[in-house]
Coordinates of C-alpha atoms and ligand atoms in Angstrom, one line a residue:
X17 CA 121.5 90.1 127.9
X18 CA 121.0 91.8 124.9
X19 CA 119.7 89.0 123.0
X20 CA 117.5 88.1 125.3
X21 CA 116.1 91.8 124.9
X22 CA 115.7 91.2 121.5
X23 CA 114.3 88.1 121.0
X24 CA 111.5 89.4 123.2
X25 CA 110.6 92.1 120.5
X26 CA 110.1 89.3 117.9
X27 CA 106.5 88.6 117.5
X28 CA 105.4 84.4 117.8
X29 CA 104.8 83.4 114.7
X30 CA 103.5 79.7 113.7
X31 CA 101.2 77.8 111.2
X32 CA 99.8 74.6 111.3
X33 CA 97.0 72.2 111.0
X34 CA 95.4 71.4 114.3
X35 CA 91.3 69.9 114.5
X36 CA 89.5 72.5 116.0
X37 CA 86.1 73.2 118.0
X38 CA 84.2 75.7 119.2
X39 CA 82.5 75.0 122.1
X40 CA 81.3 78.2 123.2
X41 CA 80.1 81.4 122.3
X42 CA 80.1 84.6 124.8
X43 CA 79.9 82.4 127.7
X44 CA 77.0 80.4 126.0
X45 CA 78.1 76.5 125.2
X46 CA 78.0 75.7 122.0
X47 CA 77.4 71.7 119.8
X48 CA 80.8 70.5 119.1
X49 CA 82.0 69.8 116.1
X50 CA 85.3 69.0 115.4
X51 CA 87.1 70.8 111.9
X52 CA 90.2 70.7 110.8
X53 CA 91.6 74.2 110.6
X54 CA 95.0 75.6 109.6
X55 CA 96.0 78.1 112.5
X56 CA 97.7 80.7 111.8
X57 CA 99.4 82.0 115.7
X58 CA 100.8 86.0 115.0
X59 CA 101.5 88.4 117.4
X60 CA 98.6 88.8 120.0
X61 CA 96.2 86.8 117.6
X62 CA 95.1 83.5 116.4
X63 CA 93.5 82.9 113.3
X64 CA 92.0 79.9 112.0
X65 CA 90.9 78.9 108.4
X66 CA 88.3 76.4 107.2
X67 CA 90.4 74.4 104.7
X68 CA 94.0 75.0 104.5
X69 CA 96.9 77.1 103.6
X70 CA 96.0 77.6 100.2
X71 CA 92.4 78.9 101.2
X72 CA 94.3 81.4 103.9
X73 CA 96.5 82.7 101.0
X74 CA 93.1 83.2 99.2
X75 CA 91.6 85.1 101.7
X76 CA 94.8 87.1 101.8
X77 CA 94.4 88.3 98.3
X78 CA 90.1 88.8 98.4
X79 CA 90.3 90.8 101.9
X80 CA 88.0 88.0 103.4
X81 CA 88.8 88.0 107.0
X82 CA 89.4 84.8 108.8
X83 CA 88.0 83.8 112.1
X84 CA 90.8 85.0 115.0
X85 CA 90.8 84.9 118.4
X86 CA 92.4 87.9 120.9
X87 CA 94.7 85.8 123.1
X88 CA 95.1 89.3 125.6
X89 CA 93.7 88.1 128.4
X90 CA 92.8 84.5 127.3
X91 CA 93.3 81.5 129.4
X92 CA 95.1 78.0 128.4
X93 CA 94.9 74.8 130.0
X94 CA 95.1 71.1 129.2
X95 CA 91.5 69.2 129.3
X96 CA 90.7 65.6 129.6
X97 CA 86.9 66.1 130.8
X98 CA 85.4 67.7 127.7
X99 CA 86.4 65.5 124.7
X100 CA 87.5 61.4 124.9
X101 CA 90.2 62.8 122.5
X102 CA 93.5 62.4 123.1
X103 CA 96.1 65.4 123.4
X104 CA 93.4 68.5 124.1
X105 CA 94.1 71.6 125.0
X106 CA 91.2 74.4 125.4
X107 CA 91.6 78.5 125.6
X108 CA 88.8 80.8 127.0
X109 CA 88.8 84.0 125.7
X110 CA 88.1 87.4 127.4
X111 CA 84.7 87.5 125.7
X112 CA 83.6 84.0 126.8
X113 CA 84.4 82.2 123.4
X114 CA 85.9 78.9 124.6
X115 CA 87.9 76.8 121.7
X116 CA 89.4 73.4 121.8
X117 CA 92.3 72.0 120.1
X118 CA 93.7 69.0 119.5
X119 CA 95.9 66.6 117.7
X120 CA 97.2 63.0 117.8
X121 CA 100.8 64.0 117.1
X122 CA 102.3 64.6 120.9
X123 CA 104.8 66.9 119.8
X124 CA 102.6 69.2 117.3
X125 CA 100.2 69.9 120.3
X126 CA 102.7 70.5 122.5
X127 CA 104.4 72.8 120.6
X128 CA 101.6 74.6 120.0
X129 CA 100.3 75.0 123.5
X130 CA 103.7 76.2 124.3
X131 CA 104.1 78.8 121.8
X132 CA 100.3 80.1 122.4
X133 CA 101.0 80.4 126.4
X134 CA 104.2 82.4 126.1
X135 CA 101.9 84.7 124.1
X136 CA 99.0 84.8 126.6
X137 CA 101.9 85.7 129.2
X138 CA 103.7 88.0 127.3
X139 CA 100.7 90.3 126.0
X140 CA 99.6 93.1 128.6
X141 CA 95.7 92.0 129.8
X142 CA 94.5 95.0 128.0
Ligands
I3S8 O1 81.4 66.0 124.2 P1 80.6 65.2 123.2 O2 79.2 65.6 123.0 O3 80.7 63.7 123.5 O4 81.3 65.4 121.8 C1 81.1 64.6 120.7 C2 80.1 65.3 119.8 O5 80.5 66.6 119.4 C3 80.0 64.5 118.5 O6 79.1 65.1 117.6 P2 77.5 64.8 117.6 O7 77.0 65.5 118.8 O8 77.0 65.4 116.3 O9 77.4 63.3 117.7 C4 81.3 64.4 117.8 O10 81.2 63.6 116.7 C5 82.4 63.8 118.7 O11 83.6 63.8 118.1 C6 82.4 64.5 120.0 O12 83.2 63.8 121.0 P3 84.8 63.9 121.1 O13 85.1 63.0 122.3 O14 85.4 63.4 119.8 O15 85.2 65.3 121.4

């Protein structure tokens, strides 16, 4: 129905701490090491910032561009293999950058897995 229409022209929006790794770069594994990052998820992107919401605001108002990720075309899946963790999830990106994500809290990870693959499915591949 109609609203159903709509609500697919509202962009996904969330923010959130999650701990964070990169662990590779261009196809090219990477050390991990864990951060804690507040993630912002908008549109087709996800951004991450080293400290917190204050330091996102910050970089707002100074034009310093976060670190984001182009979710077109990325990949999601749950991951038990690469961290002893509990509650990871990892994305691949297009360009070979893979990230892991994770948190203790059940239902913060699961939300946010959730919210980041109706993204991935919605955006067109390119
Ligand atoms: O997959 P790994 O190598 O066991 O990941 C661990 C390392 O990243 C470790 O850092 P060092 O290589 O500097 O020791 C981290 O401290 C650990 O947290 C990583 O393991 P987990 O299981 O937490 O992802």
């Amino acid at each position: 129905g109609i609203i159903t229409s709509l609500e697919h022209l509202v962009e996904e929006r969330k923010e959130g701490y999650l701990n964070k790794a990169k662990i590779a770069d261009g196809g090219k594994k990477m050390r991990k090491n864990w951060s804690n990052a507040w993630i912002i998820l908008s549109g087709q992107k996800l951004e991450f910032h080293k400290e917190s919401k204050q330091q996102a605001l910050s970089n707002l108002k100074t034009g310093n561009k976060p670190e984001w990720v182009d979710l077109r075309g990325a990949s999601i899946e749950w991951t038990k293999e690469k961290s002893s963790r509990k509650n990871v999830f990892q994305i691949t990106t297009v360009s070979g950058n893979e990230f892991l994500f994770q948190s203790d809290i059940d239902l913060i990870v699961l939300d946010w897995f959730h919210a980041i693959r109706k993204v991935i499915e919605k955006v067109p591949k390119e």
